[in-house]
PDB file of C-alpha atoms in Angstrom:
ATOM      1  CA  GLU A   1       0.011   0.112   0.058  1.00  0.00           C
ATOM      2  CA  GLN A   2       2.954   2.443   0.391  1.00  0.00           C
ATOM      3  CA  GLY A   3       4.016   1.908  -2.974  1.00  0.00           C
ATOM      4  CA  ALA A   4       0.524   2.812  -4.203  1.00  0.00           C
ATOM      5  CA  THR A   5       0.779   6.091  -2.208  1.00  0.00           C
ATOM      6  CA  ALA A   6       3.962   6.963  -3.894  1.00  0.00           C
ATOM      7  CA  LEU A   7       2.672   6.091  -7.221  1.00  0.00           C
ATOM      8  CA  ALA A   8      -0.359   8.101  -6.834  1.00  0.00           C
ATOM      9  CA  ALA A   9       1.633  11.155  -6.034  1.00  0.00           C
ATOM     10  CA  GLY A  10       3.654  10.633  -9.132  1.00  0.00           C
ATOM     11  CA  LEU A  11       0.706  10.088 -11.387  1.00  0.00           C
ATOM     12  CA  ALA A  12      -0.880  13.462 -10.315  1.00  0.00           C
ATOM     13  CA  LYS A  13       2.185  15.098 -11.936  1.00  0.00           C
ATOM     14  CA  ILE A  14       1.548  13.476 -15.413  1.00  0.00           C
ATOM     15  CA  SER A  15      -0.280  15.823 -17.637  1.00  0.00           C
ATOM     16  CA  ALA A  16      -2.129  13.718 -20.376  1.00  0.00           C
ATOM     17  CA  LEU A  17      -2.507  10.106 -19.029  1.00  0.00           C
ATOM     18  CA  ARG A  18      -4.686   7.987 -21.350  1.00  0.00           C
ATOM     19  CA  PHE A  19      -3.783   4.456 -20.501  1.00  0.00           C
ATOM     20  CA  PHE A  20      -2.878   3.034 -17.029  1.00  0.00           C
ATOM     21  CA  SER A  21      -2.225  -0.507 -15.985  1.00  0.00           C
ATOM     22  CA  MET A  22      -0.930  -1.947 -12.830  1.00  0.00           C
ATOM     23  CA  ARG A  23      -2.070  -5.544 -13.642  1.00  0.00           C
ATOM     24  CA  GLY A  24      -0.850  -8.057 -11.092  1.00  0.00           C
ATOM     25  CA  ASN A  25       0.577  -5.902  -8.543  1.00  0.00           C
ATOM     26  CA  TYR A  26      -1.120  -6.967  -5.325  1.00  0.00           C
ATOM     27  CA  ILE A  27      -2.861  -3.697  -4.947  1.00  0.00           C
ATOM     28  CA  GLY A  28      -5.559  -3.849  -2.205  1.00  0.00           C
ATOM     29  CA  PRO A  29      -8.521  -1.661  -1.352  1.00  0.00           C
ATOM     30  CA  GLU A  30      -6.535   0.870   0.475  1.00  0.00           C
ATOM     31  CA  GLY A  31      -4.103   1.195  -2.387  1.00  0.00           C
ATOM     32  CA  ALA A  32      -6.734   1.454  -4.928  1.00  0.00           C
ATOM     33  CA  ALA A  33      -8.391   4.320  -2.919  1.00  0.00           C
ATOM     34  CA  ARG A  34      -5.167   6.269  -2.901  1.00  0.00           C
ATOM     35  CA  ILE A  35      -4.508   5.770  -6.602  1.00  0.00           C
ATOM     36  CA  VAL A  36      -8.060   6.956  -7.529  1.00  0.00           C
ATOM     37  CA  GLU A  37      -8.060   9.847  -5.045  1.00  0.00           C
ATOM     38  CA  THR A  38      -4.702  11.257  -5.655  1.00  0.00           C
ATOM     39  CA  GLY A  39      -3.376   9.866  -8.885  1.00  0.00           C
ATOM     40  CA  LEU A  40      -6.052   9.162 -11.443  1.00  0.00           C
ATOM     41  CA  ARG A  41      -8.799  11.562 -10.514  1.00  0.00           C
ATOM     42  CA  PRO A  42      -7.097  14.571 -12.317  1.00  0.00           C
ATOM     43  CA  HIS A  43      -6.989  12.575 -15.634  1.00  0.00           C
ATOM     44  CA  SER A  44     -10.320  13.190 -17.072  1.00  0.00           C
ATOM     45  CA  GLN A  45      -8.972  11.953 -20.483  1.00  0.00           C
ATOM     46  CA  LEU A  46      -8.140   8.488 -19.172  1.00  0.00           C
ATOM     47  CA  THR A  47      -9.543   5.976 -21.625  1.00  0.00           C
ATOM     48  CA  GLU A  48      -8.094   2.662 -20.604  1.00  0.00           C
ATOM     49  CA  LEU A  49      -7.590   1.300 -17.122  1.00  0.00           C
ATOM     50  CA  ASP A  50      -6.255  -2.233 -16.278  1.00  0.00           C
ATOM     51  CA  LEU A  51      -6.238  -3.192 -12.615  1.00  0.00           C
ATOM     52  CA  GLY A  52      -6.712  -6.830 -13.145  1.00  0.00           C
ATOM     53  CA  ASP A  53      -5.193  -9.531 -11.130  1.00  0.00           C
ATOM     54  CA  ASN A  54      -4.862  -7.648  -7.988  1.00  0.00           C
ATOM     55  CA  GLU A  55      -6.681  -7.672  -4.639  1.00  0.00           C
ATOM     56  CA  LEU A  56      -9.154  -4.764  -4.865  1.00  0.00           C
ATOM     57  CA  GLY A  57     -12.241  -6.476  -3.362  1.00  0.00           C
ATOM     58  CA  ASP A  58     -15.476  -4.740  -2.964  1.00  0.00           C
ATOM     59  CA  ASP A  59     -13.929  -1.835  -1.099  1.00  0.00           C
ATOM     60  CA  GLY A  60     -11.378  -1.242  -3.969  1.00  0.00           C
ATOM     61  CA  ALA A  61     -14.142  -1.448  -6.530  1.00  0.00           C
ATOM     62  CA  THR A  62     -16.278   1.066  -4.612  1.00  0.00           C
ATOM     63  CA  ALA A  63     -13.278   3.481  -4.436  1.00  0.00           C
ATOM     64  CA  LEU A  64     -12.785   2.976  -8.118  1.00  0.00           C
ATOM     65  CA  SER A  65     -16.591   4.042  -8.724  1.00  0.00           C
ATOM     66  CA  MET A  66     -15.637   7.328  -7.229  1.00  0.00           C
ATOM     67  CA  LEU A  67     -13.089   8.029 -10.032  1.00  0.00           C
ATOM     68  CA  GLY A  68     -15.270  10.487 -11.961  1.00  0.00           C
ATOM     69  CA  VAL A  69     -13.615   9.787 -15.339  1.00  0.00           C
ATOM     70  CA  ASN A  70     -16.272   9.717 -18.148  1.00  0.00           C
ATOM     71  CA  GLN A  71     -14.090   8.980 -21.139  1.00  0.00           C
ATOM     72  CA  LEU A  72     -13.187   5.633 -20.136  1.00  0.00           C
ATOM     73  CA  THR A  73     -13.666   2.964 -22.969  1.00  0.00           C
ATOM     74  CA  SER A  74     -11.866  -0.024 -21.404  1.00  0.00           C
ATOM     75  CA  LEU A  75     -11.898  -1.305 -17.922  1.00  0.00           C
ATOM     76  CA  ASP A  76     -10.151  -4.623 -16.786  1.00  0.00           C
ATOM     77  CA  LEU A  77     -10.924  -5.571 -13.261  1.00  0.00           C
ATOM     78  CA  ASP A  78     -10.584  -9.518 -13.674  1.00  0.00           C
ATOM     79  CA  SER A  79      -9.411 -11.495 -10.651  1.00  0.00           C
ATOM     80  CA  ASN A  80      -9.977  -9.022  -7.940  1.00  0.00           C
ATOM     81  CA  ASN A  81     -12.274 -10.777  -5.483  1.00  0.00           C
ATOM     82  CA  ILE A  82     -15.060  -8.348  -6.319  1.00  0.00           C
ATOM     83  CA  GLN A  83     -18.440  -9.435  -5.192  1.00  0.00           C
ATOM     84  CA  SER A  84     -21.990  -8.069  -5.372  1.00  0.00           C
ATOM     85  CA  ALA A  85     -21.336  -4.927  -3.416  1.00  0.00           C
ATOM     86  CA  GLY A  86     -18.384  -3.947  -5.600  1.00  0.00           C
ATOM     87  CA  ILE A  87     -20.164  -4.728  -8.810  1.00  0.00           C
ATOM     88  CA  SER A  88     -23.231  -2.656  -7.638  1.00  0.00           C
ATOM     89  CA  ALA A  89     -21.052   0.324  -7.084  1.00  0.00           C
ATOM     90  CA  LEU A  90     -19.371  -0.035 -10.351  1.00  0.00           C
ATOM     91  CA  ALA A  91     -22.806  -0.435 -12.105  1.00  0.00           C
ATOM     92  CA  GLY A  92     -23.904   2.857 -10.551  1.00  0.00           C
ATOM     93  CA  TRP A  93     -20.899   4.612 -11.891  1.00  0.00           C
ATOM     94  CA  PHE A  94     -21.229   3.303 -15.320  1.00  0.00           C
ATOM     95  CA  ALA A  95     -24.887   4.163 -15.363  1.00  0.00           C
ATOM     96  CA  SER A  96     -24.234   7.795 -14.350  1.00  0.00           C
ATOM     97  CA  SER A  97     -21.029   8.718 -16.221  1.00  0.00           C
ATOM     98  CA  CYS A  98     -19.412   5.997 -18.157  1.00  0.00           C
ATOM     99  CA  SER A  99     -21.280   6.159 -21.546  1.00  0.00           C
ATOM    100  CA  ALA A 100     -18.139   5.638 -23.472  1.00  0.00           C
ATOM    101  CA  LEU A 101     -17.373   2.298 -21.923  1.00  0.00           C
ATOM    102  CA  ARG A 102     -17.020  -0.342 -24.581  1.00  0.00           C
ATOM    103  CA  LYS A 103     -14.936  -3.090 -23.029  1.00  0.00           C
ATOM    104  CA  LEU A 104     -15.480  -4.403 -19.323  1.00  0.00           C
ATOM    105  CA  CYS A 105     -13.516  -7.485 -18.008  1.00  0.00           C
ATOM    106  CA  VAL A 106     -14.739  -8.719 -14.569  1.00  0.00           C
ATOM    107  CA  GLY A 107     -14.009 -12.331 -15.122  1.00  0.00           C
ATOM    108  CA  ASN A 108     -12.589 -14.566 -12.266  1.00  0.00           C
ATOM    109  CA  ASN A 109     -14.401 -12.812  -9.514  1.00  0.00           C
ATOM    110  CA  PRO A 110     -16.782 -14.483  -7.177  1.00  0.00           C
ATOM    111  CA  LEU A 111     -19.926 -12.724  -8.579  1.00  0.00           C
ATOM    112  CA  GLU A 112     -23.281 -14.268  -7.707  1.00  0.00           C
ATOM    113  CA  GLN A 113     -26.338 -13.828  -9.827  1.00  0.00           C
ATOM    114  CA  ASP A 114     -27.473 -10.645  -7.825  1.00  0.00           C
ATOM    115  CA  GLY A 115     -24.330  -9.016  -8.626  1.00  0.00           C
ATOM    116  CA  ALA A 116     -25.167  -8.789 -12.391  1.00  0.00           C
ATOM    117  CA  VAL A 117     -28.642  -7.401 -11.712  1.00  0.00           C
ATOM    118  CA  GLY A 118     -26.974  -3.787 -11.736  1.00  0.00           C
ATOM    119  CA  PHE A 119     -26.246  -4.431 -15.435  1.00  0.00           C
ATOM    120  CA  GLU A 120     -29.599  -5.194 -16.664  1.00  0.00           C
ATOM    121  CA  PRO A 121     -30.743  -2.827 -19.439  1.00  0.00           C
TER     122      PRO A 121
END
């Protein structure tokens, strides 16, 4: 989580970030919150985000739903132990501000049937 804090501070200094990947880096919920709050939030032009194969869980997915980026076209969150609560938070974000989203990967998460309800048309 300390590495995520340092990374977030560095990300905030980059001017035109469009693609960000931290696949397979053992990022947990606290690290995800720090990266979102400090590092990625200023990047409204971010179009691709890959946080697959980490340990975000429901709390990390909920933190991610606060990102506020509306240009996102691709989001990969596979293998993050995200369950119904996290998926519900993400679905709310998608419905309110992610109309550009074209690719969503949430495979290999322990979703139950009620987790998919938020994605119904």
